[in-house]
């Protein structure tokens, strides 16, 4: 059965994209008619002024102190446009909430790329002024980027410091404690020297893998549509299955109390050990198909 990928890319590009997804490598394609003839033709994506005029919610403005999502201000669309003219980038979040067609596209790509049905998907538009861009960072999610207007330059590098990170991080900012707990190498001082440089133009597509270092710069005023997927890890699927199983048992639903002194603490630990022993005896019989049957509805 044909998927949305076959309707957008050539067959060899579909193969390359799926392989890039498996090995966490960027993939880029240019001059796609899907972007020129479908996405860019939507009234609110014709230009930034048309989007500003039709946008019903607040806009995130990336402030110049960091030029990144870690430093934003939420303002109305009129004020956002004024700040854009002062070279600040804009983020229009969750456009799928205002147009069901984006929900359909988000789901179609999710299914075609084999993402879990538990994935959190959203559609965003980034407006980048000429000379603007984002600081070096990595994301915990997967991004499909459709360049609608203008030119935007990207630098992308593999992340040797954090493999499969669970949280986002911007270089030279404070580390999340959990992220720091699985650091495997020193943090780079700047974008790695072996970074891949990619120029996106109107009609270009970029698959940006989870966890890759990247930064951007607007060669000219640019507008891009991002489909962003926070795909659950095996930790998440297993955790959901455990909660689903244990929530049906009233003993596991008891409040975890009794740690206020030595005597009651011992009793609480004994009760917890009994629950764990019971769980362990059942856990040895679990199979992946059973868990995925719950989380994926197979």
Short mmCIF file of the C-alpha atoms (twelve columns), coordinates in Angstrom:
data_MODEL
# 
_entry.id   MODEL 
# 
loop_
_atom_site.group_PDB 
_atom_site.id 
_atom_site.type_symbol 
_atom_site.label_atom_id 
_atom_site.label_alt_id 
_atom_site.label_comp_id 
_atom_site.label_asym_id 
_atom_site.label_seq_id 
_atom_site.Cartn_x 
_atom_site.Cartn_y 
_atom_site.Cartn_z 
_atom_site.pdbx_PDB_model_num 
ATOM 1   C CA . UNK A 1   0.000  0.000   0.000  1 
ATOM 2   C CA . UNK A 2   1.374  3.404   -0.970 1 
ATOM 3   C CA . UNK A 3   2.202  5.825   1.827  1 
ATOM 4   C CA . UNK A 4   2.594  9.584   1.932  1 
ATOM 5   C CA . UNK A 5   6.332  9.114   1.437  1 
ATOM 6   C CA . UNK A 6   5.849  7.583   -2.027 1 
ATOM 7   C CA . UNK A 7   3.621  10.512  -3.003 1 
ATOM 8   C CA . UNK A 8   6.305  13.064  -2.097 1 
ATOM 9   C CA . UNK A 9   9.700  11.456  -2.737 1 
ATOM 10  C CA . UNK A 10  11.226 9.329   -5.451 1 
ATOM 11  C CA . UNK A 11  11.531 5.657   -4.531 1 
ATOM 12  C CA . UNK A 12  15.283 5.867   -3.974 1 
ATOM 13  C CA . UNK A 13  14.730 8.876   -1.688 1 
ATOM 14  C CA . UNK A 14  12.163 6.961   0.369  1 
ATOM 15  C CA . UNK A 15  14.755 4.227   0.856  1 
ATOM 16  C CA . UNK A 16  17.426 6.792   1.808  1 
ATOM 17  C CA . UNK A 17  15.099 8.520   4.279  1 
ATOM 18  C CA . UNK A 18  14.171 5.263   6.015  1 
ATOM 19  C CA . UNK A 19  17.829 4.243   6.210  1 
ATOM 20  C CA . UNK A 20  18.742 7.681   7.619  1 
ATOM 21  C CA . UNK A 21  16.065 7.226   10.291 1 
ATOM 22  C CA . UNK A 22  17.542 3.864   11.303 1 
ATOM 23  C CA . UNK A 23  21.109 5.147   11.681 1 
ATOM 24  C CA . UNK A 24  20.261 8.638   13.014 1 
ATOM 25  C CA . UNK A 25  21.695 10.457  10.003 1 
ATOM 26  C CA . UNK A 26  20.321 13.651  8.384  1 
ATOM 27  C CA . UNK A 27  18.566 13.365  5.036  1 
ATOM 28  C CA . UNK A 28  17.870 16.220  2.644  1 
ATOM 29  C CA . UNK A 29  15.895 16.555  -0.595 1 
ATOM 30  C CA . UNK A 30  15.291 19.606  -2.758 1 
ATOM 31  C CA . UNK A 31  12.689 21.043  -5.116 1 
ATOM 32  C CA . UNK A 32  9.790  18.950  -3.865 1 
ATOM 33  C CA . UNK A 33  6.470  19.689  -5.575 1 
ATOM 34  C CA . UNK A 34  4.665  18.723  -2.354 1 
ATOM 35  C CA . UNK A 35  6.108  21.836  -0.716 1 
ATOM 36  C CA . UNK A 36  5.685  24.108  -3.746 1 
ATOM 37  C CA . UNK A 37  2.207  22.940  -4.769 1 
ATOM 38  C CA . UNK A 38  0.593  21.817  -1.496 1 
ATOM 39  C CA . UNK A 39  2.067  23.369  1.627  1 
ATOM 40  C CA . UNK A 40  3.140  26.744  0.231  1 
ATOM 41  C CA . UNK A 41  -0.245 27.240  -1.433 1 
ATOM 42  C CA . UNK A 42  -2.085 27.278  1.909  1 
ATOM 43  C CA . UNK A 43  -3.326 30.844  2.450  1 
ATOM 44  C CA . UNK A 44  -1.701 31.391  5.822  1 
ATOM 45  C CA . UNK A 45  1.667  30.062  4.583  1 
ATOM 46  C CA . UNK A 46  1.942  32.348  1.573  1 
ATOM 47  C CA . UNK A 47  4.069  34.796  3.538  1 
ATOM 48  C CA . UNK A 48  4.847  35.845  7.106  1 
ATOM 49  C CA . UNK A 49  2.398  38.826  6.954  1 
ATOM 50  C CA . UNK A 50  -0.411 36.482  5.855  1 
ATOM 51  C CA . UNK A 51  0.389  34.125  8.730  1 
ATOM 52  C CA . UNK A 52  0.550  37.033  11.182 1 
ATOM 53  C CA . UNK A 53  -2.843 38.338  9.996  1 
ATOM 54  C CA . UNK A 54  -4.554 34.956  10.398 1 
ATOM 55  C CA . UNK A 55  -2.828 33.600  13.496 1 
ATOM 56  C CA . UNK A 56  -5.352 33.238  16.387 1 
ATOM 57  C CA . UNK A 57  -2.932 32.654  19.285 1 
ATOM 58  C CA . UNK A 58  0.206  34.010  20.924 1 
ATOM 59  C CA . UNK A 59  3.598  33.745  19.198 1 
ATOM 60  C CA . UNK A 60  6.913  32.690  20.777 1 
ATOM 61  C CA . UNK A 61  9.698  35.196  20.097 1 
ATOM 62  C CA . UNK A 62  13.308 34.039  20.429 1 
ATOM 63  C CA . UNK A 63  15.094 36.779  22.328 1 
ATOM 64  C CA . UNK A 64  18.563 37.897  21.180 1 
ATOM 65  C CA . UNK A 65  20.347 36.996  24.444 1 
ATOM 66  C CA . UNK A 66  20.346 33.331  23.420 1 
ATOM 67  C CA . UNK A 67  18.606 33.211  20.021 1 
ATOM 68  C CA . UNK A 68  17.027 29.951  21.102 1 
ATOM 69  C CA . UNK A 69  13.897 28.427  22.607 1 
ATOM 70  C CA . UNK A 70  15.465 28.595  26.063 1 
ATOM 71  C CA . UNK A 71  14.889 32.370  26.000 1 
ATOM 72  C CA . UNK A 72  11.491 33.279  24.591 1 
ATOM 73  C CA . UNK A 73  8.732  35.789  25.095 1 
ATOM 74  C CA . UNK A 74  5.103  35.002  24.311 1 
ATOM 75  C CA . UNK A 75  3.378  37.970  22.638 1 
ATOM 76  C CA . UNK A 76  0.477  38.731  20.332 1 
ATOM 77  C CA . UNK A 77  1.041  38.438  16.597 1 
ATOM 78  C CA . UNK A 78  1.240  42.187  15.984 1 
ATOM 79  C CA . UNK A 79  4.013  42.673  18.537 1 
ATOM 80  C CA . UNK A 80  5.708  39.511  17.296 1 
ATOM 81  C CA . UNK A 81  5.981  40.950  13.787 1 
ATOM 82  C CA . UNK A 82  7.566  44.136  15.141 1 
ATOM 83  C CA . UNK A 83  10.139 42.032  16.987 1 
ATOM 84  C CA . UNK A 84  10.772 39.991  13.846 1 
ATOM 85  C CA . UNK A 85  11.611 43.219  12.012 1 
ATOM 86  C CA . UNK A 86  14.220 43.715  14.770 1 
ATOM 87  C CA . UNK A 87  15.827 40.405  13.754 1 
ATOM 88  C CA . UNK A 88  14.208 38.080  16.306 1 
ATOM 89  C CA . UNK A 89  12.990 34.649  15.226 1 
ATOM 90  C CA . UNK A 90  9.360  33.597  15.672 1 
ATOM 91  C CA . UNK A 91  7.724  30.273  16.493 1 
ATOM 92  C CA . UNK A 92  4.056  29.591  15.706 1 
ATOM 93  C CA . UNK A 93  3.272  26.544  17.819 1 
ATOM 94  C CA . UNK A 94  0.676  23.794  17.365 1 
ATOM 95  C CA . UNK A 95  -0.792 24.925  14.058 1 
ATOM 96  C CA . UNK A 96  -2.534 21.536  13.896 1 
ATOM 97  C CA . UNK A 97  -4.953 22.884  16.509 1 
ATOM 98  C CA . UNK A 98  -6.314 25.348  13.967 1 
ATOM 99  C CA . UNK A 99  -6.307 23.228  10.794 1 
ATOM 100 C CA . UNK A 100 -7.221 19.522  10.801 1 
ATOM 101 C CA . UNK A 101 -5.263 18.911  7.617  1 
ATOM 102 C CA . UNK A 102 -2.058 19.173  9.639  1 
ATOM 103 C CA . UNK A 103 -3.319 16.494  12.016 1 
ATOM 104 C CA . UNK A 104 -3.875 14.221  9.034  1 
ATOM 105 C CA . UNK A 105 -0.394 14.918  7.690  1 
ATOM 106 C CA . UNK A 106 1.220  14.424  11.105 1 
ATOM 107 C CA . UNK A 107 -0.468 11.041  11.455 1 
ATOM 108 C CA . UNK A 108 0.340  10.003  7.875  1 
ATOM 109 C CA . UNK A 109 4.070  10.636  8.344  1 
ATOM 110 C CA . UNK A 110 3.984  8.971   11.761 1 
ATOM 111 C CA . UNK A 111 2.546  5.779   10.280 1 
ATOM 112 C CA . UNK A 112 4.769  5.812   7.178  1 
ATOM 113 C CA . UNK A 113 7.935  6.159   9.260  1 
ATOM 114 C CA . UNK A 114 6.902  3.516   11.790 1 
ATOM 115 C CA . UNK A 115 6.672  5.754   14.847 1 
ATOM 116 C CA . UNK A 116 4.800  4.487   17.885 1 
ATOM 117 C CA . UNK A 117 1.170  5.539   18.186 1 
ATOM 118 C CA . UNK A 118 2.150  6.918   21.588 1 
ATOM 119 C CA . UNK A 119 4.295  9.591   19.870 1 
ATOM 120 C CA . UNK A 120 3.554  13.229  20.665 1 
ATOM 121 C CA . UNK A 121 3.266  15.068  17.337 1 
ATOM 122 C CA . UNK A 122 2.917  18.763  16.613 1 
ATOM 123 C CA . UNK A 123 3.228  21.138  13.673 1 
ATOM 124 C CA . UNK A 124 5.068  24.454  13.982 1 
ATOM 125 C CA . UNK A 125 6.124  27.285  11.735 1 
ATOM 126 C CA . UNK A 126 9.493  28.989  12.212 1 
ATOM 127 C CA . UNK A 127 10.025 32.477  10.828 1 
ATOM 128 C CA . UNK A 128 13.737 33.303  10.649 1 
ATOM 129 C CA . UNK A 129 14.862 36.828  9.687  1 
ATOM 130 C CA . UNK A 130 17.869 37.359  7.464  1 
ATOM 131 C CA . UNK A 131 20.926 37.064  9.707  1 
ATOM 132 C CA . UNK A 132 18.906 35.417  12.466 1 
ATOM 133 C CA . UNK A 133 19.048 31.797  13.544 1 
ATOM 134 C CA . UNK A 134 19.358 29.450  16.484 1 
ATOM 135 C CA . UNK A 135 22.278 28.731  18.801 1 
ATOM 136 C CA . UNK A 136 23.992 25.329  18.847 1 
ATOM 137 C CA . UNK A 137 21.734 22.783  20.539 1 
ATOM 138 C CA . UNK A 138 20.171 19.344  20.198 1 
ATOM 139 C CA . UNK A 139 16.576 18.176  20.577 1 
ATOM 140 C CA . UNK A 140 15.068 15.105  22.170 1 
ATOM 141 C CA . UNK A 141 12.601 14.803  19.294 1 
ATOM 142 C CA . UNK A 142 12.649 14.003  15.570 1 
ATOM 143 C CA . UNK A 143 12.021 16.830  13.094 1 
ATOM 144 C CA . UNK A 144 10.723 16.815  9.520  1 
ATOM 145 C CA . UNK A 145 11.421 20.272  8.090  1 
ATOM 146 C CA . UNK A 146 9.756  21.710  4.996  1 
ATOM 147 C CA . UNK A 147 11.319 24.951  3.760  1 
ATOM 148 C CA . UNK A 148 8.483  27.136  2.479  1 
ATOM 149 C CA . UNK A 149 10.142 30.490  1.770  1 
ATOM 150 C CA . UNK A 150 13.667 31.910  1.657  1 
ATOM 151 C CA . UNK A 151 17.036 30.299  2.357  1 
ATOM 152 C CA . UNK A 152 18.237 28.928  5.660  1 
ATOM 153 C CA . UNK A 153 21.640 27.401  6.358  1 
ATOM 154 C CA . UNK A 154 22.047 24.483  8.759  1 
ATOM 155 C CA . UNK A 155 25.058 22.915  10.457 1 
ATOM 156 C CA . UNK A 156 24.463 19.406  11.822 1 
ATOM 157 C CA . UNK A 157 26.839 17.109  13.727 1 
ATOM 158 C CA . UNK A 158 26.626 13.778  15.481 1 
ATOM 159 C CA . UNK A 159 26.363 13.947  19.260 1 
ATOM 160 C CA . UNK A 160 29.182 11.996  20.899 1 
ATOM 161 C CA . UNK A 161 28.449 13.430  24.349 1 
ATOM 162 C CA . UNK A 162 24.867 12.219  24.845 1 
ATOM 163 C CA . UNK A 163 23.612 9.159   22.973 1 
ATOM 164 C CA . UNK A 164 19.831 9.124   22.508 1 
ATOM 165 C CA . UNK A 165 19.197 12.081  24.873 1 
ATOM 166 C CA . UNK A 166 15.885 12.295  26.701 1 
ATOM 167 C CA . UNK A 167 15.936 16.087  27.026 1 
ATOM 168 C CA . UNK A 168 16.869 19.108  24.917 1 
ATOM 169 C CA . UNK A 169 20.082 21.048  25.570 1 
ATOM 170 C CA . UNK A 170 21.633 24.289  24.313 1 
ATOM 171 C CA . UNK A 171 25.408 24.563  24.354 1 
ATOM 172 C CA . UNK A 172 26.891 26.581  27.262 1 
ATOM 173 C CA . UNK A 173 23.661 26.363  29.278 1 
ATOM 174 C CA . UNK A 174 23.165 24.484  32.545 1 
ATOM 175 C CA . UNK A 175 22.840 20.733  32.126 1 
ATOM 176 C CA . UNK A 176 19.692 18.904  33.126 1 
ATOM 177 C CA . UNK A 177 20.679 16.559  36.022 1 
ATOM 178 C CA . UNK A 178 19.298 13.433  34.356 1 
ATOM 179 C CA . UNK A 179 21.045 14.340  31.097 1 
ATOM 180 C CA . UNK A 180 24.322 14.802  32.955 1 
ATOM 181 C CA . UNK A 181 23.943 11.344  34.510 1 
ATOM 182 C CA . UNK A 182 24.607 9.616   31.173 1 
ATOM 183 C CA . UNK A 183 27.195 11.987  29.677 1 
ATOM 184 C CA . UNK A 184 29.741 9.915   27.737 1 
ATOM 185 C CA . UNK A 185 32.251 12.539  26.556 1 
ATOM 186 C CA . UNK A 186 33.182 16.178  27.210 1 
ATOM 187 C CA . UNK A 187 30.837 18.822  25.860 1 
ATOM 188 C CA . UNK A 188 32.154 20.590  22.764 1 
ATOM 189 C CA . UNK A 189 33.061 24.271  23.051 1 
ATOM 190 C CA . UNK A 190 31.351 25.028  19.740 1 
ATOM 191 C CA . UNK A 191 29.687 23.279  16.825 1 
ATOM 192 C CA . UNK A 192 31.940 20.283  15.984 1 
ATOM 193 C CA . UNK A 193 34.386 20.839  13.126 1 
ATOM 194 C CA . UNK A 194 33.024 17.877  11.170 1 
ATOM 195 C CA . UNK A 195 29.498 19.329  11.062 1 
ATOM 196 C CA . UNK A 196 27.577 18.828  7.826  1 
ATOM 197 C CA . UNK A 197 26.530 22.117  6.191  1 
ATOM 198 C CA . UNK A 198 23.174 22.172  4.400  1 
ATOM 199 C CA . UNK A 199 21.426 25.025  2.604  1 
ATOM 200 C CA . UNK A 200 17.639 24.757  2.527  1 
ATOM 201 C CA . UNK A 201 15.741 26.726  -0.110 1 
ATOM 202 C CA . UNK A 202 12.032 26.970  -0.856 1 
ATOM 203 C CA . UNK A 203 10.987 23.406  -1.736 1 
ATOM 204 C CA . UNK A 204 13.688 21.712  0.374  1 
ATOM 205 C CA . UNK A 205 13.079 19.000  2.971  1 
ATOM 206 C CA . UNK A 206 15.318 18.040  5.887  1 
ATOM 207 C CA . UNK A 207 15.061 15.053  8.187  1 
ATOM 208 C CA . UNK A 208 16.774 16.113  11.419 1 
ATOM 209 C CA . UNK A 209 17.493 13.141  13.693 1 
ATOM 210 C CA . UNK A 210 16.912 13.191  17.406 1 
ATOM 211 C CA . UNK A 211 19.921 14.268  19.447 1 
ATOM 212 C CA . UNK A 212 22.087 15.765  16.680 1 
ATOM 213 C CA . UNK A 213 23.862 19.041  17.401 1 
ATOM 214 C CA . UNK A 214 22.630 21.763  15.058 1 
ATOM 215 C CA . UNK A 215 22.522 25.506  14.546 1 
ATOM 216 C CA . UNK A 216 20.961 27.668  11.833 1 
ATOM 217 C CA . UNK A 217 21.337 30.992  10.066 1 
ATOM 218 C CA . UNK A 218 18.889 32.776  7.798  1 
ATOM 219 C CA . UNK A 219 20.539 33.611  4.467  1 
ATOM 220 C CA . UNK A 220 17.429 35.686  3.816  1 
ATOM 221 C CA . UNK A 221 14.027 35.982  5.451  1 
ATOM 222 C CA . UNK A 222 12.826 32.395  5.709  1 
ATOM 223 C CA . UNK A 223 9.694  30.472  6.616  1 
ATOM 224 C CA . UNK A 224 9.669  26.744  7.453  1 
ATOM 225 C CA . UNK A 225 7.075  24.208  8.548  1 
ATOM 226 C CA . UNK A 226 8.245  21.599  11.063 1 
ATOM 227 C CA . UNK A 227 6.552  18.328  11.923 1 
ATOM 228 C CA . UNK A 228 8.006  17.387  15.302 1 
ATOM 229 C CA . UNK A 229 7.688  13.940  16.868 1 
ATOM 230 C CA . UNK A 230 8.550  13.083  20.440 1 
ATOM 231 C CA . UNK A 231 8.717  9.340   19.937 1 
ATOM 232 C CA . UNK A 232 8.526  7.201   23.077 1 
ATOM 233 C CA . UNK A 233 11.609 5.230   24.071 1 
ATOM 234 C CA . UNK A 234 11.536 1.587   25.096 1 
ATOM 235 C CA . UNK A 235 11.618 2.988   28.639 1 
ATOM 236 C CA . UNK A 236 8.363  4.824   27.976 1 
ATOM 237 C CA . UNK A 237 6.585  1.843   26.435 1 
ATOM 238 C CA . UNK A 238 7.702  -0.492  29.205 1 
ATOM 239 C CA . UNK A 239 6.753  2.069   31.852 1 
ATOM 240 C CA . UNK A 240 3.290  2.485   30.330 1 
ATOM 241 C CA . UNK A 241 2.800  -1.274  30.264 1 
ATOM 242 C CA . UNK A 242 3.871  -1.626  33.893 1 
ATOM 243 C CA . UNK A 243 1.518  1.133   35.000 1 
ATOM 244 C CA . UNK A 244 -1.328 -0.362  32.982 1 
ATOM 245 C CA . UNK A 245 -0.814 -3.754  34.580 1 
ATOM 246 C CA . UNK A 246 -0.247 -2.614  38.155 1 
ATOM 247 C CA . UNK A 247 -3.013 0.007   38.236 1 
ATOM 248 C CA . UNK A 248 -5.529 -2.839  38.137 1 
ATOM 249 C CA . UNK A 249 -4.280 -4.147  41.491 1 
ATOM 250 C CA . UNK A 250 -5.601 -2.292  44.575 1 
ATOM 251 C CA . UNK A 251 -2.466 -3.213  46.549 1 
ATOM 252 C CA . UNK A 252 -0.273 -1.264  44.104 1 
ATOM 253 C CA . UNK A 253 -2.691 1.678   44.212 1 
ATOM 254 C CA . UNK A 254 -2.134 2.154   47.946 1 
ATOM 255 C CA . UNK A 255 -0.449 5.410   49.002 1 
ATOM 256 C CA . UNK A 256 3.279  4.947   49.665 1 
ATOM 257 C CA . UNK A 257 3.436  6.098   53.286 1 
ATOM 258 C CA . UNK A 258 5.084  4.955   56.510 1 
ATOM 259 C CA . UNK A 259 8.615  6.308   56.079 1 
ATOM 260 C CA . UNK A 260 8.524  8.702   59.037 1 
ATOM 261 C CA . UNK A 261 10.491 6.564   61.531 1 
ATOM 262 C CA . UNK A 262 12.606 3.397   61.662 1 
ATOM 263 C CA . UNK A 263 9.807  1.033   62.705 1 
ATOM 264 C CA . UNK A 264 7.213  2.064   60.136 1 
ATOM 265 C CA . UNK A 265 9.887  2.436   57.466 1 
ATOM 266 C CA . UNK A 266 10.812 -1.231  57.877 1 
ATOM 267 C CA . UNK A 267 7.166  -2.229  57.523 1 
ATOM 268 C CA . UNK A 268 6.808  -0.106  54.390 1 
ATOM 269 C CA . UNK A 269 9.924  -1.671  52.848 1 
ATOM 270 C CA . UNK A 270 8.625  -5.156  53.659 1 
ATOM 271 C CA . UNK A 271 5.315  -4.404  51.958 1 
ATOM 272 C CA . UNK A 272 7.125  -3.002  48.923 1 
ATOM 273 C CA . UNK A 273 9.381  -6.085  48.740 1 
ATOM 274 C CA . UNK A 274 6.305  -8.328  48.751 1 
ATOM 275 C CA . UNK A 275 4.804  -6.371  45.872 1 
ATOM 276 C CA . UNK A 276 8.074  -6.517  43.951 1 
ATOM 277 C CA . UNK A 277 8.426  -10.268 44.470 1 
ATOM 278 C CA . UNK A 278 4.903  -10.753 43.168 1 
ATOM 279 C CA . UNK A 279 5.655  -8.568  40.154 1 
ATOM 280 C CA . UNK A 280 8.955  -10.337 39.390 1 
ATOM 281 C CA . UNK A 281 7.247  -13.714 39.219 1 
ATOM 282 C CA . UNK A 282 4.832  -12.366 36.604 1 
ATOM 283 C CA . UNK A 283 7.392  -10.235 34.758 1 
ATOM 284 C CA . UNK A 284 9.455  -13.246 33.665 1 
ATOM 285 C CA . UNK A 285 6.574  -14.280 31.379 1 
ATOM 286 C CA . UNK A 286 6.137  -10.919 29.624 1 
ATOM 287 C CA . UNK A 287 6.715  -10.757 25.873 1 
ATOM 288 C CA . UNK A 288 7.233  -7.720  23.628 1 
ATOM 289 C CA . UNK A 289 4.127  -8.575  21.598 1 
ATOM 290 C CA . UNK A 290 1.961  -8.362  24.708 1 
ATOM 291 C CA . UNK A 291 3.294  -4.910  25.639 1 
ATOM 292 C CA . UNK A 292 3.063  -3.559  22.074 1 
ATOM 293 C CA . UNK A 293 -0.437 -4.994  21.808 1 
ATOM 294 C CA . UNK A 294 -1.407 -2.590  24.590 1 
ATOM 295 C CA . UNK A 295 0.568  0.498   23.535 1 
ATOM 296 C CA . UNK A 296 0.160  0.168   19.749 1 
ATOM 297 C CA . UNK A 297 -3.251 -1.515  19.600 1 
ATOM 298 C CA . UNK A 298 -1.920 -4.396  17.502 1 
# 
